[in-house]
Coordinates of N, CA and C and ligand atoms in Angstrom, one line a residue:
M25 N 7.5 55.8 6.9 CA 7.8 54.8 7.9 C 7.8 55.4 9.5
D26 N 7.8 56.6 9.6 CA 7.6 57.2 10.9 C 6.1 56.8 11.2
E27 N 5.2 56.8 10.2 CA 4.0 56.5 10.4 C 3.6 55.3 10.9
L28 N 4.1 54.4 10.3 CA 4.2 52.8 10.5 C 4.6 52.8 11.7
H29 N 5.7 53.1 12.3 CA 6.3 53.0 13.5 C 5.1 53.6 14.6
R30 N 4.9 54.7 14.5 CA 3.8 55.3 15.3 C 2.5 54.3 15.5
S31 N 2.1 53.9 14.5 CA 0.7 53.1 14.5 C 1.1 51.7 15.2
L32 N 2.3 51.3 15.0 CA 2.7 49.8 15.4 C 2.8 50.0 17.1
R33 N 3.3 51.2 17.4 CA 3.7 51.6 18.9 C 2.2 51.7 19.5
A34 N 1.3 52.2 18.7 CA -0.1 52.6 19.5 C -0.8 51.1 19.4
Y35 N -0.3 50.4 18.8 CA -1.0 48.7 18.7 C -0.7 48.2 19.6
L36 N 0.8 48.3 19.9 CA 1.3 47.8 20.9 C 0.9 47.9 22.4
K37 N 0.8 49.3 22.4 CA 0.3 50.0 23.8 C -1.2 49.4 24.0
H38 N -2.0 49.4 23.0 CA -3.4 48.8 23.0 C -3.4 47.5 23.6
L39 N -2.7 46.8 23.0 CA -2.4 45.2 23.6 C -2.1 45.1 24.9
E40 N -1.1 46.0 25.3 CA -0.5 46.0 26.6 C -1.8 46.4 27.7
L41 N -2.5 47.4 27.2 CA -3.8 47.7 27.9 C -4.8 46.4 28.0
L42 N -4.8 45.9 27.2 CA -5.5 44.8 27.2 C -5.2 43.5 27.9
G43 N -3.8 43.5 28.3 CA -3.3 42.5 29.2 C -2.3 41.6 28.7
V44 N -2.1 41.9 27.3 CA -1.2 40.8 26.4 C 0.3 41.2 26.8
E45 N 0.8 40.3 27.3 CA 2.4 40.4 27.7 C 3.4 39.9 26.7
D46 N 2.9 39.1 26.2 CA 3.9 38.2 25.3 C 3.5 38.0 23.8
I47 N 3.8 38.3 22.8 CA 3.7 38.0 21.4 C 4.6 36.7 21.0
P48 N 3.7 35.5 21.1 CA 4.5 34.6 20.7 C 5.0 34.8 18.9
S49 N 6.4 34.5 18.7 CA 6.9 34.5 17.3 C 6.8 33.3 16.7
P50 N 6.2 33.1 15.7 CA 6.3 31.6 14.8 C 7.5 31.1 15.0
S51 N 7.7 29.8 15.1 CA 8.8 28.9 15.3 C 9.4 29.0 13.9
P52 N 10.9 29.0 13.5 CA 11.3 29.1 12.3 C 11.1 27.6 11.8
D53 N 10.8 27.4 10.5 CA 10.3 26.0 9.7 C 11.8 25.3 10.0
P54 N 11.9 24.3 10.4 CA 13.3 23.5 10.7 C 13.5 22.7 9.4
G55 N 12.4 22.5 8.6 CA 13.1 22.1 7.0 C 13.2 20.6 7.5
P56 N 13.3 19.6 6.3 CA 13.5 18.3 6.6 C 14.6 18.0 7.4
E57 N 15.9 18.5 7.2 CA 17.0 18.3 8.1 C 16.6 18.5 9.6
G58 N 15.9 19.6 10.0 CA 15.9 19.8 11.4 C 14.6 18.8 11.8
Q59 N 13.7 18.6 10.9 CA 12.4 17.6 11.4 C 13.2 16.3 11.7
L60 N 14.2 15.7 10.8 CA 15.0 14.5 11.1 C 15.6 14.5 12.2
Q61 N 16.1 15.7 12.5 CA 17.0 15.9 13.8 C 16.1 15.6 15.0
E62 N 14.9 16.3 14.8 CA 14.0 16.3 15.9 C 13.5 14.7 16.0
L63 N 13.4 14.1 14.8 CA 12.7 12.6 14.9 C 13.8 11.8 15.5
K64 N 15.3 12.3 15.5 CA 16.4 11.2 16.0 C 16.2 11.4 17.6
Q65 N 16.0 12.5 18.2 CA 16.0 12.9 19.6 C 14.6 11.9 20.2
E66 N 13.8 12.1 19.0 CA 12.6 11.1 19.6 C 12.7 9.3 19.8
V67 N 13.5 9.1 18.7 CA 13.9 7.5 18.7 C 14.8 7.5 19.9
L68 N 15.7 8.1 20.2 CA 16.5 8.0 21.6 C 15.9 7.8 22.6
Q69 N 14.8 8.5 22.8 CA 13.7 8.5 24.1 C 12.9 7.3 23.9
C70 N 12.7 6.6 22.6 CA 11.6 5.8 22.3 C 11.5 4.3 23.6
R71 N 10.4 4.1 24.0 CA 10.3 2.8 25.0 C 8.9 2.1 24.4
A72 N 8.9 2.4 23.2 CA 7.4 1.8 22.7 C 7.5 0.2 22.7
C73 N 8.6 -0.1 22.5 CA 8.7 -1.7 22.5 C 10.3 -2.2 23.3
P74 N 10.4 -3.6 23.8 CA 11.5 -3.8 24.5 C 13.0 -3.5 24.0
L75 N 13.0 -3.3 22.8 CA 14.1 -3.6 21.9 C 15.3 -2.5 22.5
H76 N 14.5 -1.3 23.1 CA 15.6 -0.3 23.5 C 16.4 -0.7 24.5
R77 N 16.1 -1.7 25.3 CA 16.6 -2.4 26.4 C 18.0 -2.9 26.2
T78 N 18.0 -3.5 24.8 CA 19.1 -4.3 24.4 C 19.9 -3.8 23.3
R79 N 19.5 -2.8 22.7 CA 20.2 -2.3 21.7 C 21.4 -1.2 22.3
R80 N 22.4 -1.0 21.6 CA 23.4 0.0 21.8 C 23.1 1.6 21.6
N81 N 22.6 1.6 20.1 CA 22.3 2.7 19.4 C 21.3 2.6 18.5
P82 N 20.3 3.4 18.6 CA 19.1 3.3 17.9 C 19.5 4.0 16.2
V83 N 19.2 3.5 15.3 CA 19.6 3.8 13.9 C 18.3 4.3 13.1
L84 N 18.2 5.7 13.3 CA 17.0 6.2 12.5 C 17.2 6.1 11.2
G85 N 18.5 6.3 10.4 CA 18.5 6.7 9.0 C 19.9 7.5 8.8
E86 N 20.0 7.6 7.4 CA 21.0 8.7 7.1 C 21.0 9.0 5.7
G87 N 21.5 10.2 5.2 CA 21.3 10.6 3.9 C 21.0 11.8 3.4
N88 N 20.3 12.0 2.3 CA 19.6 13.2 1.8 C 18.1 13.5 2.5
P89 N 18.0 14.5 3.3 CA 16.7 14.6 3.9 C 15.7 14.9 2.6
R90 N 16.0 15.2 1.5 CA 15.3 15.6 0.2 C 15.4 14.6 -0.8
A91 N 15.9 13.1 -0.4 CA 16.2 12.5 -1.3 C 14.9 12.1 -2.2
I92 N 15.3 11.8 -3.5 CA 14.1 11.3 -4.5 C 14.0 9.8 -3.9
L93 N 15.2 9.0 -3.8 CA 15.1 7.5 -3.6 C 15.5 7.4 -2.2
V94 N 14.6 6.4 -1.6 CA 15.0 5.8 -0.3 C 15.0 4.5 -0.3
F95 N 16.0 3.9 0.4 CA 16.1 2.4 0.5 C 15.8 2.1 2.1
V96 N 14.7 1.1 2.1 CA 14.1 0.6 3.5 C 14.6 -1.0 3.8
G97 N 15.7 -1.3 4.8 CA 15.9 -2.6 5.1 C 15.1 -2.8 6.3
E98 N 15.8 -3.9 6.8 CA 15.0 -4.6 7.9 C 15.3 -3.9 9.1
A99 N 16.3 -4.0 9.9 CA 16.5 -3.6 11.1 C 18.1 -3.6 11.2
P100 N 18.6 -2.8 12.2 CA 20.2 -2.5 12.5 C 20.7 -4.1 12.7
G101 N 21.9 -4.1 12.3 CA 22.6 -5.3 12.8 C 23.7 -4.9 13.7
A102 N 24.7 -6.0 14.0 CA 25.6 -5.7 15.1 C 26.5 -4.2 14.9
E103 N 27.0 -4.2 13.7 CA 27.7 -3.2 13.2 C 26.9 -1.5 13.2
E104 N 25.5 -1.9 12.9 CA 24.9 -0.6 12.4 C 24.7 -0.2 14.2
D105 N 24.4 -1.3 15.1 CA 23.9 -0.9 16.4 C 25.1 -0.2 17.2
Q106 N 26.3 -0.6 16.6 CA 27.7 0.0 17.4 C 27.8 1.3 16.8
Q107 N 27.6 1.5 15.6 CA 27.8 3.0 14.9 C 26.6 3.8 15.0
G108 N 25.6 3.4 15.3 CA 24.2 4.3 15.2 C 24.0 4.5 13.6
R109 N 24.4 3.8 12.6 CA 24.4 4.0 11.2 C 23.7 2.9 10.3
P110 N 23.0 3.2 9.4 CA 22.2 2.1 8.9 C 23.2 1.4 7.9
F111 N 23.1 0.1 7.5 CA 23.9 -0.4 6.6 C 25.2 -0.1 6.4
V112 N 26.1 -0.3 7.5 CA 27.5 0.0 7.7 C 28.3 -1.2 7.7
G113 N 27.8 -2.6 7.9 CA 28.3 -3.8 7.8 C 28.5 -4.3 6.5
K114 N 28.7 -5.8 6.5 CA 28.9 -6.5 5.3 C 27.7 -6.1 4.3
A115 N 26.5 -6.5 4.6 CA 25.3 -6.2 3.9 C 25.3 -4.6 3.5
G116 N 25.8 -3.6 4.4 CA 25.8 -2.3 3.8 C 26.9 -2.0 2.7
E117 N 28.0 -2.7 2.8 CA 29.1 -2.6 1.7 C 28.4 -3.0 0.5
L118 N 27.6 -4.2 0.3 CA 27.1 -4.6 -0.9 C 26.1 -3.6 -1.3
L119 N 25.2 -3.0 -0.5 CA 24.3 -1.9 -0.6 C 24.8 -0.7 -1.2
T120 N 26.0 -0.3 -0.6 CA 26.9 0.7 -1.3 C 27.4 0.6 -2.7
R121 N 27.9 -0.7 -2.9 CA 28.3 -1.1 -4.2 C 27.2 -0.7 -5.2
I122 N 25.9 -1.2 -5.1 CA 24.6 -1.4 -5.4 C 24.5 0.3 -6.0
I123 N 24.4 1.1 -5.0 CA 23.9 2.2 -5.1 C 25.3 3.4 -6.0
K124 N 26.4 3.1 -5.9 CA 27.6 3.1 -6.7 C 27.2 3.0 -8.1
A125 N 27.0 1.5 -8.6 CA 26.7 1.0 -9.6 C 25.6 1.9 -10.3
M126 N 24.5 2.2 -9.5 CA 23.2 3.2 -9.9 C 23.6 4.4 -10.7
G127 N 25.2 4.7 -10.2 CA 25.8 6.2 -10.8 C 25.3 7.3 -9.6
L128 N 25.0 6.7 -8.3 CA 24.6 7.6 -7.2 C 25.6 7.3 -6.2
E129 N 25.5 8.1 -5.2 CA 26.3 8.0 -3.6 C 25.3 8.0 -2.7
R130 N 26.0 7.3 -1.6 CA 24.8 7.2 -0.4 C 24.2 8.4 0.0
E131 N 25.2 9.7 -0.3 CA 24.8 10.9 0.3 C 23.6 11.6 -0.7
E132 N 23.3 10.9 -1.6 CA 22.1 11.3 -2.6 C 21.0 10.9 -2.1
V133 N 21.0 9.4 -1.7 CA 19.7 8.8 -1.4 C 19.5 8.8 0.1
Y134 N 18.5 8.3 0.8 CA 18.4 8.1 2.1 C 18.0 6.8 2.3
I135 N 18.8 6.1 3.3 CA 18.9 4.7 3.7 C 18.4 4.6 5.3
T136 N 17.3 3.7 5.5 CA 17.1 3.6 6.6 C 16.2 2.1 6.8
N137 N 15.8 1.8 8.0 CA 15.0 0.2 8.0 C 14.0 0.5 8.7
V138 N 13.1 -0.7 8.7 CA 11.8 -0.8 9.4 C 12.1 -0.7 10.8
L139 N 12.7 -1.6 11.5 CA 13.0 -1.1 12.8 C 14.2 -0.3 13.2
K140 N 14.2 0.5 14.1 CA 15.2 1.3 14.4 C 16.4 1.0 15.3
C141 N 16.1 0.0 16.3 CA 16.6 -0.8 17.2 C 16.9 -2.1 16.8
R142 N 18.1 -3.0 17.2 CA 18.6 -4.1 16.6 C 18.0 -5.2 17.6
P143 N 17.3 -6.2 17.0 CA 16.6 -7.0 17.5 C 18.0 -8.2 18.2
P144 N 17.9 -8.6 19.4 CA 19.1 -9.3 19.9 C 19.4 -10.6 18.7
N145 N 20.8 -10.7 18.6 CA 21.3 -11.8 17.7 C 20.6 -11.7 16.4
N146 N 20.3 -10.7 15.9 CA 19.5 -10.5 14.6 C 18.3 -11.2 14.3
R147 N 17.7 -11.5 15.3 CA 16.4 -12.2 15.3 C 15.4 -11.5 14.2
N148 N 14.5 -12.2 13.7 CA 13.5 -11.5 12.9 C 12.8 -10.4 13.7
P149 N 12.3 -9.5 13.0 CA 11.5 -8.5 13.7 C 10.2 -9.2 14.2
R150 N 9.7 -8.8 15.3 CA 8.3 -9.3 15.7 C 7.2 -8.2 15.1
P151 N 6.0 -8.8 15.0 CA 5.0 -7.8 14.7 C 4.6 -7.0 15.4
E152 N 4.9 -7.2 16.8 CA 4.5 -5.9 17.8 C 5.6 -4.9 17.8
E153 N 6.9 -5.5 17.4 CA 7.9 -4.6 17.3 C 7.8 -3.6 16.2
I154 N 7.7 -4.3 14.9 CA 7.2 -3.6 13.8 C 6.1 -2.5 14.1
R155 N 5.1 -3.0 14.6 CA 3.8 -1.9 14.9 C 4.3 -0.8 15.7
A156 N 5.0 -1.0 16.6 CA 5.5 -0.1 17.5 C 6.4 1.0 16.7
C157 N 6.9 0.7 15.9 CA 8.1 1.3 15.2 C 7.9 1.7 14.1
L158 N 6.9 1.3 13.2 CA 6.3 2.0 12.1 C 5.9 3.5 12.2
P159 N 5.6 3.9 13.1 CA 5.5 5.5 13.1 C 6.4 6.3 12.5
F160 N 7.6 5.9 13.1 CA 9.1 6.5 12.7 C 9.3 6.3 11.2
L161 N 8.9 5.4 10.7 CA 9.3 5.1 9.4 C 8.2 6.1 8.5
L162 N 6.9 6.2 8.8 CA 6.0 7.0 8.3 C 6.5 8.5 8.3
R163 N 6.8 8.7 9.5 CA 7.3 10.3 9.8 C 8.4 10.6 8.8
Q164 N 9.5 9.5 8.9 CA 10.5 9.8 7.9 C 9.8 10.1 6.3
M165 N 9.2 9.3 5.8 CA 8.6 9.6 4.4 C 7.9 10.7 4.3
E166 N 7.1 10.9 5.5 CA 6.4 12.3 5.2 C 7.3 13.5 5.2
I167 N 8.4 13.4 5.9 CA 9.2 14.6 5.8 C 10.2 14.6 4.7
I168 N 10.6 13.5 4.3 CA 11.5 13.4 3.1 C 10.9 13.6 1.7
K169 N 9.5 12.9 1.7 CA 8.5 12.8 0.4 C 9.4 12.5 -0.7
P170 N 9.8 11.0 -0.7 CA 10.6 10.5 -1.7 C 9.7 10.5 -2.9
K171 N 10.3 10.2 -4.2 CA 9.3 9.7 -5.1 C 9.5 8.0 -5.3
L172 N 10.4 7.7 -5.1 CA 10.8 6.2 -5.1 C 11.3 5.4 -3.6
I173 N 10.5 4.3 -3.6 CA 11.4 3.6 -2.3 C 12.0 2.4 -2.9
C174 N 12.8 2.0 -2.5 CA 13.4 0.8 -2.8 C 13.5 -0.5 -1.5
T175 N 12.4 -1.2 -1.3 CA 12.4 -2.0 -0.2 C 13.5 -3.2 -0.2
L176 N 14.1 -3.5 0.9 CA 15.2 -4.9 0.7 C 14.6 -5.9 1.6
G177 N 14.7 -6.9 1.2 CA 14.1 -8.0 1.8 C 12.5 -8.2 1.9
T178 N 12.2 -9.4 2.7 CA 10.9 -9.9 2.9 C 10.1 -8.6 3.8
F179 N 10.7 -8.5 5.0 CA 9.9 -7.6 6.1 C 9.6 -6.5 5.5
A180 N 10.6 -5.6 4.8 CA 10.5 -4.2 4.4 C 9.3 -4.2 3.5
A181 N 9.5 -5.2 2.4 CA 8.3 -5.1 1.2 C 6.8 -5.4 2.0
Q182 N 6.9 -6.7 2.8 CA 5.7 -6.8 3.6 C 5.1 -6.0 4.4
T183 N 5.8 -5.2 5.2 CA 5.4 -4.1 6.0 C 4.9 -2.9 5.3
L184 N 5.6 -2.6 4.4 CA 5.1 -1.4 3.5 C 3.9 -1.5 2.8
L185 N 4.0 -2.8 2.1 CA 2.9 -2.8 1.3 C 1.7 -3.7 1.8
G186 N 1.8 -3.9 3.4 CA 0.7 -4.5 3.9 C 0.3 -5.9 3.3
T187 N 1.3 -6.7 3.0 CA 0.8 -8.0 2.3 C 1.8 -9.1 2.8
Q188 N 1.4 -10.4 2.7 CA 2.0 -11.4 3.3 C 2.5 -12.1 1.9
E189 N 2.4 -11.7 0.9 CA 3.1 -12.0 -0.6 C 4.8 -12.3 -0.6
R190 N 5.1 -13.3 -1.1 CA 6.5 -13.5 -0.9 C 7.3 -12.4 -1.6
I191 N 8.7 -12.5 -1.3 CA 9.4 -11.3 -1.8 C 9.7 -11.8 -3.5
T192 N 9.9 -13.2 -3.6 CA 10.0 -13.6 -5.1 C 8.6 -13.1 -5.9
S193 N 7.5 -12.9 -5.4 CA 6.5 -12.4 -6.4 C 6.4 -11.0 -6.2
L194 N 6.7 -10.4 -5.2 CA 6.6 -8.8 -5.0 C 7.5 -8.1 -5.8
R195 N 9.0 -8.7 -5.9 CA 10.0 -8.1 -6.7 C 9.9 -7.8 -8.4
G196 N 10.5 -6.9 -8.7 CA 10.6 -6.7 -10.2 C 9.6 -6.0 -10.8
R197 N 8.6 -5.4 -10.0 CA 7.6 -4.6 -10.6 C 7.5 -3.2 -9.5
F198 N 6.9 -2.2 -10.0 CA 6.7 -1.3 -9.1 C 5.2 -1.4 -8.4
H199 N 5.3 -1.1 -7.3 CA 3.9 -0.9 -6.2 C 3.6 0.5 -6.0
Q200 N 2.3 0.5 -5.6 CA 2.2 2.1 -5.3 C 2.0 2.2 -3.7
W201 N 2.6 3.1 -2.9 CA 2.3 3.0 -1.8 C 2.2 4.6 -1.3
R202 N 0.9 5.1 -0.9 CA 0.8 6.6 -0.7 C 1.4 7.7 -1.9
G203 N 1.0 7.3 -3.2 CA 1.6 7.7 -4.2 C 3.0 7.9 -4.5
I204 N 3.9 6.8 -3.7 CA 5.2 6.5 -4.0 C 5.5 5.5 -4.7
K205 N 6.3 5.3 -5.7 CA 6.6 3.8 -6.4 C 7.4 3.2 -5.6
V206 N 7.1 2.0 -5.2 CA 7.8 1.2 -4.4 C 8.4 -0.1 -5.2
M207 N 9.8 -0.4 -5.2 CA 10.4 -1.5 -5.9 C 11.0 -2.5 -4.7
P208 N 10.2 -3.5 -4.7 CA 11.1 -4.3 -3.9 C 12.0 -5.3 -4.3
T209 N 13.1 -5.4 -3.7 CA 14.1 -6.5 -4.2 C 14.6 -7.2 -3.0
F210 N 15.6 -7.9 -3.4 CA 16.2 -8.9 -2.4 C 16.9 -8.1 -1.4
H211 N 17.3 -8.7 -0.3 CA 18.1 -8.0 0.8 C 19.5 -8.4 0.5
P212 N 20.4 -7.3 0.7 CA 21.8 -7.5 0.1 C 22.5 -8.8 1.3
A213 N 21.9 -8.8 2.3 CA 22.5 -10.0 3.1 C 22.3 -11.5 2.5
F214 N 20.8 -11.4 1.8 CA 20.4 -12.7 1.1 C 21.4 -12.7 0.0
L215 N 21.5 -11.7 -0.7 CA 22.6 -11.7 -2.0 C 23.7 -12.1 -1.8
L216 N 24.3 -11.8 -0.6 CA 25.7 -12.3 -0.1 C 25.7 -13.7 -0.1
R217 N 24.6 -14.4 0.7 CA 24.4 -15.8 0.9 C 24.0 -16.8 -0.6
N218 N 23.6 -15.8 -1.5 CA 22.7 -16.5 -2.6 C 23.1 -15.6 -4.0
P219 N 24.5 -15.6 -4.2 CA 25.0 -14.7 -5.4 C 24.2 -14.7 -6.5
A220 N 23.5 -16.0 -6.9 CA 22.9 -16.4 -8.1 C 21.7 -15.2 -8.3
Y221 N 21.1 -14.9 -7.2 CA 20.3 -13.9 -7.2 C 20.4 -12.6 -7.6
K222 N 21.9 -12.0 -7.6 CA 22.1 -10.8 -7.9 C 21.8 -10.3 -9.2
R223 N 21.4 -11.2 -10.3 CA 21.1 -10.9 -11.6 C 20.0 -10.4 -11.6
L224 N 19.0 -10.8 -10.9 CA 17.6 -10.7 -10.7 C 17.5 -9.2 -9.8
A225 N 18.0 -9.1 -9.0 CA 18.4 -7.9 -8.3 C 18.8 -6.5 -9.1
W226 N 19.7 -7.2 -10.0 CA 20.1 -5.8 -10.8 C 19.2 -5.4 -11.8
E227 N 18.1 -6.6 -12.4 CA 17.1 -6.3 -13.3 C 16.1 -5.2 -12.3
D228 N 15.9 -5.4 -11.1 CA 15.2 -4.7 -10.2 C 15.8 -3.1 -10.1
V229 N 17.1 -3.1 -9.9 CA 17.7 -1.8 -9.7 C 17.9 -1.0 -10.9
K230 N 17.7 -1.8 -12.0 CA 17.7 -1.2 -13.3 C 16.6 -0.3 -13.7
K231 N 15.2 -1.0 -13.1 CA 14.2 -0.2 -13.2 C 14.0 1.0 -12.6
I232 N 14.7 0.8 -11.2 CA 14.8 2.1 -10.6 C 15.4 3.1 -11.1
M233 N 16.4 2.7 -11.7 CA 17.6 4.0 -12.3 C 16.9 4.6 -13.3
A234 N 15.8 3.8 -14.2 CA 15.4 4.3 -15.2 C 14.2 5.4 -14.7
E235 N 13.6 5.1 -13.6 CA 12.4 5.9 -13.3 C 13.2 6.9 -12.6
Y236 N 14.1 6.8 -11.7 CA 14.9 8.0 -11.0 C 15.2 9.0 -12.3
R237 N 16.1 8.5 -13.4 CA 16.3 9.4 -14.3 C 15.0 10.0 -15.0
R238 N 13.9 9.4 -15.3 CA 13.0 10.1 -15.6 C 12.4 11.1 -14.8
I239 N 12.4 10.7 -13.5 CA 11.7 12.0 -12.6 C 12.7 13.2 -12.4
K240 N 14.3 12.9 -12.6 CA 15.1 14.1 -12.8 C 15.3 14.7 -14.0
G241 N 14.4 14.3 -15.0 CA 14.2 14.8 -16.4 C 15.5 14.5 -17.3
Q242 N 15.9 13.2 -17.0 CA 17.1 12.7 -17.7 C 16.6 11.6 -18.8
G243 N 15.6 11.2 -18.5 CA 15.3 10.1 -19.3 C 14.2 10.3 -20.2
P244 N 13.6 9.0 -21.1 CA 12.6 9.3 -21.8 C 11.2 9.6 -21.2
Ligands
URA301 N1 20.5 -5.1 7.5 C1 19.5 -4.4 7.5 O1 18.3 -4.8 7.2 N2 19.6 -3.1 7.9 C2 21.1 -2.7 8.2 O2 20.9 -1.6 8.5 C3 22.2 -3.4 8.1 C4 21.8 -4.9 7.6
URA302 N1 14.3 -14.0 2.1 C1 14.6 -12.7 2.5 O1 14.2 -12.6 3.7 N2 14.9 -11.7 1.9 C2 15.4 -11.7 0.7 O2 15.8 -10.9 0.3 C3 15.0 -13.1 0.1 C4 14.6 -14.0 0.7

């Protein structure tokens, strides 16, 4: 040990003579939790589209930073904008019930949206807003590395899958996106207005559950 100590001292002396004054230590790996925290700070500073002027709080997302399953909605609504949390209004209550019906908790999955800031009066996201905001969603998926994504409604499905196809033809089957299985289904807000479609949404959710169990090694 003494020897190691001596040679380390000699090496540092050598560096000093060479004019090295500071040895940068490798910064600790922040892990997915830390990386999402950093991303949250970036969203707070974001000025990439005009929505930062009218929103109260940006909504990055919440849940398990190592989630197998991620839900992607459209954009924060009034309640989400108030609280800075995704899906906490009426549509959120339905999403929470759906997650529980899957035998999961909100804390086990991750919930986010295509847009991180609320469009005024909940108008539809504009293409340039989606373009400006998409890097955040991509970074979230790179950090979390989910195996499954459930897109909620037209915008999330079309944005992620890069298609103009309608939700009615996209839903019900898995699509591939960057090696991740994507199941598009209806938006909970749409289901609240059109309860007859809940049956179809449940078919989609059952397919996600089967895949989730298979991935966790509990299924066929
Ligand atoms: N609708 C969405 O698309 N996202 C939310 O977070 C809330 C409502
Ligand atoms: N139209 C939408 O925008 N979302 C749905 O979920 C269904 C129809």
